[in-house]
mmCIF file of C-alpha atoms in Angstrom:
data_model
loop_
_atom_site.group_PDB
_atom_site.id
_atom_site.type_symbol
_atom_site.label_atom_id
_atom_site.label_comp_id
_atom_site.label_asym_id
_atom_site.label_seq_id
_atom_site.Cartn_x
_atom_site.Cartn_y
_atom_site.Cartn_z
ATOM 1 C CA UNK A 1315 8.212 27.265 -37.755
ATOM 2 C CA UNK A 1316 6.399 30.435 -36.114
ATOM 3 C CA UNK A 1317 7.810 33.871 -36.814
ATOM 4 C CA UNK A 1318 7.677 36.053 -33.691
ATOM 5 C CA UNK A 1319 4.862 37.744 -35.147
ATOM 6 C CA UNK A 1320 2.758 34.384 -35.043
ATOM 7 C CA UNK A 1321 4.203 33.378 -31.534
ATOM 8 C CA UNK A 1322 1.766 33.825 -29.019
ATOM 9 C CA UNK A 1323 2.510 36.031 -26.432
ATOM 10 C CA UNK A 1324 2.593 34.849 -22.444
ATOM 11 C CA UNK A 1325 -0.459 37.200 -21.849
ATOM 12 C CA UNK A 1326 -2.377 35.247 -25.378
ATOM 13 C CA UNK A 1327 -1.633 32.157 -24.085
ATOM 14 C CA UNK A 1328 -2.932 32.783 -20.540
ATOM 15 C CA UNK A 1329 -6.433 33.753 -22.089
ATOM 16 C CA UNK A 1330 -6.526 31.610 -24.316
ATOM 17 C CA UNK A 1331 -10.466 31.095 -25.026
ATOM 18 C CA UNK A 1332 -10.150 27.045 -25.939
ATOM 19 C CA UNK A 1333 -8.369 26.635 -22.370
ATOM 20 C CA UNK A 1334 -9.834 24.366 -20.003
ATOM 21 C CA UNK A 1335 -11.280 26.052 -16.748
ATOM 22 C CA UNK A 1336 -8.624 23.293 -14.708
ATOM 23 C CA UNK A 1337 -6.072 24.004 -16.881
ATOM 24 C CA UNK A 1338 -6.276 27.713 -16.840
ATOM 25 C CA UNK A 1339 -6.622 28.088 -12.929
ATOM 26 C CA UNK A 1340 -3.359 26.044 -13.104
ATOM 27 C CA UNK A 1341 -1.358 28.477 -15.086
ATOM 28 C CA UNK A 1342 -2.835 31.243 -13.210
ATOM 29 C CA UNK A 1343 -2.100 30.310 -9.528
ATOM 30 C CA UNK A 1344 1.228 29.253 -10.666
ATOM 31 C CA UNK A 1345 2.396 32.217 -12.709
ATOM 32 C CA UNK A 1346 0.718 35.072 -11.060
ATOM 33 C CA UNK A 1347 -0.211 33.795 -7.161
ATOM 34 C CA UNK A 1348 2.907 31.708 -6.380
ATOM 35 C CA UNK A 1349 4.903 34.598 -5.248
ATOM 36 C CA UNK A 1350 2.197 37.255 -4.412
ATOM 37 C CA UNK A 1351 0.336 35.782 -1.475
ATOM 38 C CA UNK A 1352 1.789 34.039 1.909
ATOM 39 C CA UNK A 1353 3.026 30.411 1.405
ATOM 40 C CA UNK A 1354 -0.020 29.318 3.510
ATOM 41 C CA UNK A 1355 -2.678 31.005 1.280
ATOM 42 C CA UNK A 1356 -0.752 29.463 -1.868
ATOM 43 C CA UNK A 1357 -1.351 25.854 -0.430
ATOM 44 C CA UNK A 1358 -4.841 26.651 0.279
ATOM 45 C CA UNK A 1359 -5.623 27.892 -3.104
ATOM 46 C CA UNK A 1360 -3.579 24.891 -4.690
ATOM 47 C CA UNK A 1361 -5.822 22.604 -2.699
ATOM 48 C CA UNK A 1362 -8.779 24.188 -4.024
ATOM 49 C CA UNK A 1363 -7.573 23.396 -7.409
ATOM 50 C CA UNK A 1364 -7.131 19.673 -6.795
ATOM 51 C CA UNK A 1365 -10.550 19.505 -5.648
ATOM 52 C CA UNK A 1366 -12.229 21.394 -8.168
ATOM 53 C CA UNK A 1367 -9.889 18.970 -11.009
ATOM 54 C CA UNK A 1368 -11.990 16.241 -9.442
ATOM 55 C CA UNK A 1369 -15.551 17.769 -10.546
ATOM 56 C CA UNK A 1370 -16.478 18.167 -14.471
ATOM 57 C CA UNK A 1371 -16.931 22.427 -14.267
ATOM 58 C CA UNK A 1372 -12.476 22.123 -14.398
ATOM 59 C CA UNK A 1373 -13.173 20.593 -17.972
ATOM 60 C CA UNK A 1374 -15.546 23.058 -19.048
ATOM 61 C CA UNK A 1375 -13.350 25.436 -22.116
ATOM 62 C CA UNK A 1376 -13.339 29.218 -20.700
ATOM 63 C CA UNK A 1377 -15.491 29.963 -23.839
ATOM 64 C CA UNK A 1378 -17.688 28.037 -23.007
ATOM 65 C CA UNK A 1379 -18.537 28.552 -19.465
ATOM 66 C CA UNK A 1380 -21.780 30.234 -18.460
ATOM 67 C CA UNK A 1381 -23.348 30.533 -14.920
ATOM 68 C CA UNK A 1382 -24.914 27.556 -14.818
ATOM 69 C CA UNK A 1383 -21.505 25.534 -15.277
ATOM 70 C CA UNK A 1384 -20.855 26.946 -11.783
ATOM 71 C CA UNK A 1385 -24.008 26.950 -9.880
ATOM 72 C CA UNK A 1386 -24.400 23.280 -10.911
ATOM 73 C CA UNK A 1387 -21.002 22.961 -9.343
ATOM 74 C CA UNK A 1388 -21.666 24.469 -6.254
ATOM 75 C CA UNK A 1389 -24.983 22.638 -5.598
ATOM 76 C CA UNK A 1390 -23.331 19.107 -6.182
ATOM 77 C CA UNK A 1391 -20.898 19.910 -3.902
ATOM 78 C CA UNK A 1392 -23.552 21.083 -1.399
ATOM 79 C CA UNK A 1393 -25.307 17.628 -2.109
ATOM 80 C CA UNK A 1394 -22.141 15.807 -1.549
ATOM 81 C CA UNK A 1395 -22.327 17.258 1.784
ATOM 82 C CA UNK A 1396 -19.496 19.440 2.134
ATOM 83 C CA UNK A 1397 -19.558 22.204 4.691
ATOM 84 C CA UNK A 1398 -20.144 25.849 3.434
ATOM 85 C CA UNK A 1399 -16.175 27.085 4.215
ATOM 86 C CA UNK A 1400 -15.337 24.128 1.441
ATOM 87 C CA UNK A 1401 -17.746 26.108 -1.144
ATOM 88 C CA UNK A 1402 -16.620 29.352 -0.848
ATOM 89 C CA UNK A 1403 -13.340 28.741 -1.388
ATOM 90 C CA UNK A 1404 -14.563 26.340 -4.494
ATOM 91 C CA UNK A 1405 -16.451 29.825 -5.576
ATOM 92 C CA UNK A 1406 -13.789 32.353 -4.845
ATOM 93 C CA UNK A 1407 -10.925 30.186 -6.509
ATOM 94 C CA UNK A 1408 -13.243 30.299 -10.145
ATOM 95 C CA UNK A 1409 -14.111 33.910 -8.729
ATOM 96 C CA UNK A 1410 -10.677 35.165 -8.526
ATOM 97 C CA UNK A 1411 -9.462 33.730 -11.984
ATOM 98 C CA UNK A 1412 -12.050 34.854 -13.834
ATOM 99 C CA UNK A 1413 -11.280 38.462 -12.372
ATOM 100 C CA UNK A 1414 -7.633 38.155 -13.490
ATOM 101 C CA UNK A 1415 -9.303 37.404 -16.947
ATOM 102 C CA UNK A 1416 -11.527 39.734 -17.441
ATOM 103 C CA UNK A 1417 -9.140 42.428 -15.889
ATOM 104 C CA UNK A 1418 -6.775 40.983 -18.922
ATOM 105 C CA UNK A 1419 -9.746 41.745 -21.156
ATOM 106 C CA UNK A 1420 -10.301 38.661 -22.078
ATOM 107 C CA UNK A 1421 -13.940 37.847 -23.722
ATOM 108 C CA UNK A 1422 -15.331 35.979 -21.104
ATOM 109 C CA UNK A 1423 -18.429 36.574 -19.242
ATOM 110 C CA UNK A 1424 -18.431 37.221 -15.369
ATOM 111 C CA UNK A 1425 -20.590 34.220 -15.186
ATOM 112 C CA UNK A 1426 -19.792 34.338 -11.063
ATOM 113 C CA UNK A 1427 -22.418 37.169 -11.066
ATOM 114 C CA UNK A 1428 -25.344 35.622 -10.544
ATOM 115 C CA UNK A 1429 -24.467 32.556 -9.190
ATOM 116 C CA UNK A 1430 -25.997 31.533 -5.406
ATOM 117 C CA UNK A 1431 -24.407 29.919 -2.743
ATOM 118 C CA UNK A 1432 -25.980 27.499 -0.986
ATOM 119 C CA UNK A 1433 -28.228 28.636 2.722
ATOM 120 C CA UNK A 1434 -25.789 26.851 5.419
ATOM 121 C CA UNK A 1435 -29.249 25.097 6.221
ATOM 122 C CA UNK A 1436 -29.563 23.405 2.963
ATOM 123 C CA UNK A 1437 -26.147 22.107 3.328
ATOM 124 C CA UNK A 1438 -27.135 17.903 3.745
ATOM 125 C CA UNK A 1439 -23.542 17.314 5.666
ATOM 126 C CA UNK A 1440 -23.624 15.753 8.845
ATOM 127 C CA UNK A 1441 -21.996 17.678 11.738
ATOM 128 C CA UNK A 1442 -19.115 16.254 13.064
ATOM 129 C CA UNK A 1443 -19.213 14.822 16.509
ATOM 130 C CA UNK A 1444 -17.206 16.246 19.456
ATOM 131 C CA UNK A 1445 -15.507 13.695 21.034
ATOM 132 C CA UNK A 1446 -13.253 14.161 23.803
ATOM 133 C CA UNK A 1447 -11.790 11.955 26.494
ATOM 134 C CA UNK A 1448 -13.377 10.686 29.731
ATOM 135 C CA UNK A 1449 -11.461 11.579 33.188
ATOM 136 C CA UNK A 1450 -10.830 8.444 33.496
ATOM 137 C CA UNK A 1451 -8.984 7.802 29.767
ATOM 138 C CA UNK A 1452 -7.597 11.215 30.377
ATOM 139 C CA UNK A 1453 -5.932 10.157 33.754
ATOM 140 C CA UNK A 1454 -4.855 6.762 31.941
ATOM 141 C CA UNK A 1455 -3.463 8.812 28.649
ATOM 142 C CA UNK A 1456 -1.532 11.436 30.909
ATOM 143 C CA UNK A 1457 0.159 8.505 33.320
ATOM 144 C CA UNK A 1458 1.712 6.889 30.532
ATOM 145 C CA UNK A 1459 2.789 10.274 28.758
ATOM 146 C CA UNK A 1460 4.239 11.389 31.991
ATOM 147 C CA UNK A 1461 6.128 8.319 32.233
ATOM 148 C CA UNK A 1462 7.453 9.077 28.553
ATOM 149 C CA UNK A 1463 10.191 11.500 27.404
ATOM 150 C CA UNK A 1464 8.721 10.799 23.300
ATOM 151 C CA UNK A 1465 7.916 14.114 21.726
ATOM 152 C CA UNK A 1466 4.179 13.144 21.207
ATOM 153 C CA UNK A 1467 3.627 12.232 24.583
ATOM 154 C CA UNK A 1468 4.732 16.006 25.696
ATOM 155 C CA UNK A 1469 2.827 17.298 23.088
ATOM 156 C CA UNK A 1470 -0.509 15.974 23.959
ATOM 157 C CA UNK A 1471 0.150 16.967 27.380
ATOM 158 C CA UNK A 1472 0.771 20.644 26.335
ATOM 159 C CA UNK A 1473 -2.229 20.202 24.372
ATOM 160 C CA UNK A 1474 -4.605 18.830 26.716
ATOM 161 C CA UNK A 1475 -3.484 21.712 29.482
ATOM 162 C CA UNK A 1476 -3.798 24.775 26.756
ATOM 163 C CA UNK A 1477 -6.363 23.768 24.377
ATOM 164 C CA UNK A 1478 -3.630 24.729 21.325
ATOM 165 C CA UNK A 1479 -4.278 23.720 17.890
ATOM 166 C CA UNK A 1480 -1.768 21.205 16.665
ATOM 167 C CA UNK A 1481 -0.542 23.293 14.081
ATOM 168 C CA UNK A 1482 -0.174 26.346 16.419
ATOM 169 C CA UNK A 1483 2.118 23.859 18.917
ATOM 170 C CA UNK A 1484 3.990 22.574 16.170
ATOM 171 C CA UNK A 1485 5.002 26.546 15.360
ATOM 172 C CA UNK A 1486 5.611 27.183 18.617
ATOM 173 C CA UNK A 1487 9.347 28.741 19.038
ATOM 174 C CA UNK A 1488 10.784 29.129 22.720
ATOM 175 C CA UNK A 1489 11.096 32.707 22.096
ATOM 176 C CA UNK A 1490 6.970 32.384 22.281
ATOM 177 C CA UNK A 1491 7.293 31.212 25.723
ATOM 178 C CA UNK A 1492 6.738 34.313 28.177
ATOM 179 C CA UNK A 1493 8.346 32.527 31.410
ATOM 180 C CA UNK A 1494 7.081 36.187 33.377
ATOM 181 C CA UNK A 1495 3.784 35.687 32.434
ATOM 182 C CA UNK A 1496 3.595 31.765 32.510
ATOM 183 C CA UNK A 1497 1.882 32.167 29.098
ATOM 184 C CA UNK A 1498 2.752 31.068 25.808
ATOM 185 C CA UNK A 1499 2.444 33.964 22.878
ATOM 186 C CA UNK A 1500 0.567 32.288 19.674
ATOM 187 C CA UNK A 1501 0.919 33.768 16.113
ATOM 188 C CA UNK A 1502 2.191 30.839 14.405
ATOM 189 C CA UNK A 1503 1.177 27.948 12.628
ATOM 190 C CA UNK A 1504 2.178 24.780 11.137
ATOM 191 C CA UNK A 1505 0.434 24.625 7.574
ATOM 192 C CA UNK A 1506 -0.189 20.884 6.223
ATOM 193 C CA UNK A 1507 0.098 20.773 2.316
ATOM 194 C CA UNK A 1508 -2.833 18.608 0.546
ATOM 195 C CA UNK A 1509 -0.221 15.882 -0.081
ATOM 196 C CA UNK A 1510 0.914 15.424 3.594
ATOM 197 C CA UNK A 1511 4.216 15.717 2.890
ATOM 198 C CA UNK A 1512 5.256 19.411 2.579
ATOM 199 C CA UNK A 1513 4.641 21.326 5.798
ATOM 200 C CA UNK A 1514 5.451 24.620 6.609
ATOM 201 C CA UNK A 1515 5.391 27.468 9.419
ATOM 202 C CA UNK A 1516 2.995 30.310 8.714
ATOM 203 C CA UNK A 1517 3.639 33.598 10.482
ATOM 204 C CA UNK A 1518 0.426 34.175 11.308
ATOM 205 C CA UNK A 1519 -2.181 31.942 13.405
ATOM 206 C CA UNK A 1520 -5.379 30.526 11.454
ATOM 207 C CA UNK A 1521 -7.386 33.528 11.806
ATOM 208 C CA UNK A 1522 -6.805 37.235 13.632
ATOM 209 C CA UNK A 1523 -8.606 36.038 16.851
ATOM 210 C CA UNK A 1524 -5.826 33.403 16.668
ATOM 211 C CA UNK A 1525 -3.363 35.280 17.557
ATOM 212 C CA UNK A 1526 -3.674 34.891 21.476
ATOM 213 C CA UNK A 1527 -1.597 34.579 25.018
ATOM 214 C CA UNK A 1528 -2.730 31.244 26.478
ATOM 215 C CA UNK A 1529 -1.957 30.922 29.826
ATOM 216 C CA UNK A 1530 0.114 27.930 31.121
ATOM 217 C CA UNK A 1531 -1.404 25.949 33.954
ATOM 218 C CA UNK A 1532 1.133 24.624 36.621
ATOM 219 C CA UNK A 1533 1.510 21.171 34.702
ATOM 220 C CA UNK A 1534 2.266 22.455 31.636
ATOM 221 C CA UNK A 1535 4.795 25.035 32.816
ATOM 222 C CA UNK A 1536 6.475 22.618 34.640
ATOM 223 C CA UNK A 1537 6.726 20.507 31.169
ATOM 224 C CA UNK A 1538 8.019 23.292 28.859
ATOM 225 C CA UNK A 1539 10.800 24.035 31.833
ATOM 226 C CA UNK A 1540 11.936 20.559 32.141
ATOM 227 C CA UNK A 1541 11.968 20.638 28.338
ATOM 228 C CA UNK A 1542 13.575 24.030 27.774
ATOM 229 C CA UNK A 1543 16.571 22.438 30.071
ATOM 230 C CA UNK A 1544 16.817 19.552 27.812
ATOM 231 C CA UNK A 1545 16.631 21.249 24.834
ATOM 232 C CA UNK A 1546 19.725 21.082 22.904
ATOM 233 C CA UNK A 1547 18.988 24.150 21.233
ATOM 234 C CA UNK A 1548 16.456 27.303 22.540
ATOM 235 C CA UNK A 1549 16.850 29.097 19.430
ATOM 236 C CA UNK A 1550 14.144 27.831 17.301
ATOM 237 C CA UNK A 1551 11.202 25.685 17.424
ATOM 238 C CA UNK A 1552 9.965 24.129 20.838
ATOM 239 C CA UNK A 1553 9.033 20.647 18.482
ATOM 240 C CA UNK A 1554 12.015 21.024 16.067
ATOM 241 C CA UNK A 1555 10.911 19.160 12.278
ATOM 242 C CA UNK A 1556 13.996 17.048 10.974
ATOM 243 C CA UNK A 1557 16.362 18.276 8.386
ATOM 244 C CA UNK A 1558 15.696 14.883 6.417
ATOM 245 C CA UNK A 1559 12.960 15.874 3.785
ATOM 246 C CA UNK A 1560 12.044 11.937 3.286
ATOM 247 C CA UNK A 1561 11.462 11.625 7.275
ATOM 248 C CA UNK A 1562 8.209 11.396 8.588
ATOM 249 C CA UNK A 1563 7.614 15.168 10.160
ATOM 250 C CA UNK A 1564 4.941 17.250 11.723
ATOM 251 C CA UNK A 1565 1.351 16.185 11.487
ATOM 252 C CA UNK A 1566 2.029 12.527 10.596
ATOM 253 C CA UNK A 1567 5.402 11.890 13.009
ATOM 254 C CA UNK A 1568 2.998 13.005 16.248
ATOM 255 C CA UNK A 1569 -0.328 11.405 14.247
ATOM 256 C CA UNK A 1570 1.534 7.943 14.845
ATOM 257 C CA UNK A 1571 3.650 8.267 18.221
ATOM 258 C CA UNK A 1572 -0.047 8.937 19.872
ATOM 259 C CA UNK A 1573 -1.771 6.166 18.452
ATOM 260 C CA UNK A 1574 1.110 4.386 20.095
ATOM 261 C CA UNK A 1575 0.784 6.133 23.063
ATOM 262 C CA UNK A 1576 -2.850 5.653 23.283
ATOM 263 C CA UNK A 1577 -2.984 2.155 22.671
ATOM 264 C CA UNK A 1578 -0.560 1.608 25.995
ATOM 265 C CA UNK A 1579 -3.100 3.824 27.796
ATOM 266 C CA UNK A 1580 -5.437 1.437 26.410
ATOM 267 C CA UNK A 1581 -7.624 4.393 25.308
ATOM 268 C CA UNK A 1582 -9.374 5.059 21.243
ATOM 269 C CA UNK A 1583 -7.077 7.386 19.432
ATOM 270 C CA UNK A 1584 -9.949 9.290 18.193
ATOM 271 C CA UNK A 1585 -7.575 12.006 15.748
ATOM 272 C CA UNK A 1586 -5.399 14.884 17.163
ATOM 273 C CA UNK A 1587 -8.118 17.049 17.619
ATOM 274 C CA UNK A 1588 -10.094 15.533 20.659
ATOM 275 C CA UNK A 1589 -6.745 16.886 22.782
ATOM 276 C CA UNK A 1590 -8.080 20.303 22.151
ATOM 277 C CA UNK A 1591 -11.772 19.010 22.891
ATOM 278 C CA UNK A 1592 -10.553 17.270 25.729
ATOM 279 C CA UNK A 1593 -9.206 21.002 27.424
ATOM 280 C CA UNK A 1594 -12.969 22.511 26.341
ATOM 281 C CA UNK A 1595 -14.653 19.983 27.697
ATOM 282 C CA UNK A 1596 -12.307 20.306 30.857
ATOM 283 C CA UNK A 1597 -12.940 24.035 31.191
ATOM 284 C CA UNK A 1598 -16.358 23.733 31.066
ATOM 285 C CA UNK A 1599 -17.139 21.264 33.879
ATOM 286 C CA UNK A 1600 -14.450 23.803 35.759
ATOM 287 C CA UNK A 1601 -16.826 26.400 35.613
ATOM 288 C CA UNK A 1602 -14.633 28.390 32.948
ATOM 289 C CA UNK A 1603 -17.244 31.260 31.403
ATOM 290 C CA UNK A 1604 -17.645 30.830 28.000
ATOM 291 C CA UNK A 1605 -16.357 33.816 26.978
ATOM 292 C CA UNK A 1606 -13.210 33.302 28.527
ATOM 293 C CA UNK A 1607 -13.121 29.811 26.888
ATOM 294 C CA UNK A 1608 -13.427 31.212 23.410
ATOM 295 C CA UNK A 1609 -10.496 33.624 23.912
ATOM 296 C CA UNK A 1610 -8.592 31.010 24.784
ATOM 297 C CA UNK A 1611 -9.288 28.374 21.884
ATOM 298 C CA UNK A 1612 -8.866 31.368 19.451
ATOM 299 C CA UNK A 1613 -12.250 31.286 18.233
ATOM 300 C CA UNK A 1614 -13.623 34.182 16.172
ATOM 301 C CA UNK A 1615 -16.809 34.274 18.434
ATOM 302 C CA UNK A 1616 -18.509 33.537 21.396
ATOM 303 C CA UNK A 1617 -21.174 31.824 19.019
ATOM 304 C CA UNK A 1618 -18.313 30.045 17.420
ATOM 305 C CA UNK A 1619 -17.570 28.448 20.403
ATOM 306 C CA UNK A 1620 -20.955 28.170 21.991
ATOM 307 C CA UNK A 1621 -22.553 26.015 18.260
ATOM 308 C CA UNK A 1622 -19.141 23.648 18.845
ATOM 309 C CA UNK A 1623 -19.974 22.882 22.743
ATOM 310 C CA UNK A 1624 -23.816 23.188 22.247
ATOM 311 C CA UNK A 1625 -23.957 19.576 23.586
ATOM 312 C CA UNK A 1626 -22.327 20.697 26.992
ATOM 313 C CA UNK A 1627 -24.511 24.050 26.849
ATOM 314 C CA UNK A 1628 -27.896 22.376 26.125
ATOM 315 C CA UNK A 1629 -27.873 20.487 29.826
ATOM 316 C CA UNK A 1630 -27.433 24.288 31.369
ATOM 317 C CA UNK A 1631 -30.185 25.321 29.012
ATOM 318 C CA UNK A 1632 -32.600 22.880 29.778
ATOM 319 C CA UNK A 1633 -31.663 23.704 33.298
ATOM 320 C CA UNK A 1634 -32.521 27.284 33.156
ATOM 321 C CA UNK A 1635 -35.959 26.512 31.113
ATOM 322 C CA UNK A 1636 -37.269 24.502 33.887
ATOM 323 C CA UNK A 1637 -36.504 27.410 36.387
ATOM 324 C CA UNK A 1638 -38.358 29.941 34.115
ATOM 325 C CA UNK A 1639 -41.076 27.961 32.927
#
């Protein structure tokens, strides 16, 4: 048996040397991060730690590790085609440990130094396609969601009028809903854990530029009144989650009433995003200025908002290059 003396202490064993990277990010996020940082930034950087136990740099020993453990992680993952967001926080997960090490003074190299990350153009991942709904499947979609009092079929109503992210309606609390204004107040959002199970509200949007007033257009006010009367309670959330840990909630409940509600309207469920496509797509053949269209879908940029609609722009473009030509 070990005498105190020969115990290690919690600080020796968190540096220990013959750790395994995985192993040691573990311990880290879990003893130091857990209760420091917001509940949504702790799921983000637990994420990053499943995905990184999934590549062989996690089973490198901390001894061992040297620059080109890293870089050779970050350009498989560029070859595997993941997007440059996905990297860096990949990068600043190992980043961020090996800080806490070497601010333990731990003998470790900061091997993070002179690793590169990747040119966004030598990124081999194919862009995602914007899809959004036709008039026609919209019209079909909102005639058989009108004719429905099911959660999801308000939802994608609300979401087709305002252009929300799911997660930000999901958060949504009546006391969000400015009935003066005819506006809803967004600074919320509904965080999905890697497992799909755990969900929770975030008190603060996705980004700064998040936090927004969308405005509510006649349709949708007339919704959230009807449902503010129906509402049993006007205290809390506008989409209440269950009490029932072990019932479907959030992302997956609304993921499956609209598949059910699309197949009626005999139109693709093509994911819960192409709702908020659907209202871009809407505001631009509306006339809606782009910059007006990028405050309201929260977007960080103009150019945010302007490289996801490109393939609406690029007809105006051509437009205006025959005119000047």
């Amino acid at each position: 048996m070990q005498s105190a003396a020969q115990t290690p202490s919690i600080r020796e064993q968190s540096i220990s040397m013959k750790t395994l990277l995985g192993k040691g990010c573990e311990k880290w996020l879990y003893r130091y991060k857990q209760n420091s940082v917001k509940k949504g930034t702790f799921k983000r950087l637990e994420t990053s730690l499943i995905f990184m136990n999934r590549y062989y740099v996690s089973q490198v020993r901390l001894m061992d590790l040297r620059t080109e453990d890293v870089q050779n992680y970050i350009n498989q993952m560029a070859e595997d085609g993941y997007a440059l967001t996905t990297i860096k926080k990949q990068y600043n997960l190992i980043t961020g440990y090996i800080k806490f090490l070497l601010g333990e003074g731990a003998p470790i190299h900061p091997v993070y130094l002179n690793v590169k990350l990747p040119n966004e153009d030598t990124i081999v991942h194919k862009k995602k396609e914007i899809v959004s709904y036709s008039k026609p499947e919209v019209k079909r979609l909102t005639a058989v969601c009108e004719a429905s009092d099911d959660f999801a079929a308000r939802a994608a109503i609300l979401l087709m009028e305002t252009g929300m992210r799911v997660g930000e309606l999901l958060a949504l609390k009546w006391e969000d809903v400015k009935w003066d204004r005819q506006a809803v107040f967004i600074h919320r959002t509904l965080v999905n854990h890697q497992s799909r199970v755990e969900q929770i509200i975030q008190d603060s949007a996705k980004s700064r530029s998040s936090n927004r007033t969308i405005p509510l257009s006649t349709k949708a006010m007339k919704l959230v009144s009807q449902m503010f009367d129906e509402a049993s309670s006007t205290d809390g959330l506008i989409f209440p989650l269950p009490d029932d840990p072990n019932e479907s909630i959030g992302y997956n409940a609304l993921r499956a009433h609209l598949q059910k509600l699309c197949k009626e309207a005999n139109v693709k469920y093509c994911g819960l995003h192409v709702f908020r496509h659907t209202f871009a797509t809407n505001c631009y053949y509306r006339g809606v200025d782009i910059k007006m269209l990028s405050k309201f879908l929260g977007h960080s940029s103009v150019s945010v908002t302007y490289n996801t609609y490109i393939h609406l722009y690029g007809d105006t473009l051509e437009a205006l290059r025959e005119v000047v030509m």
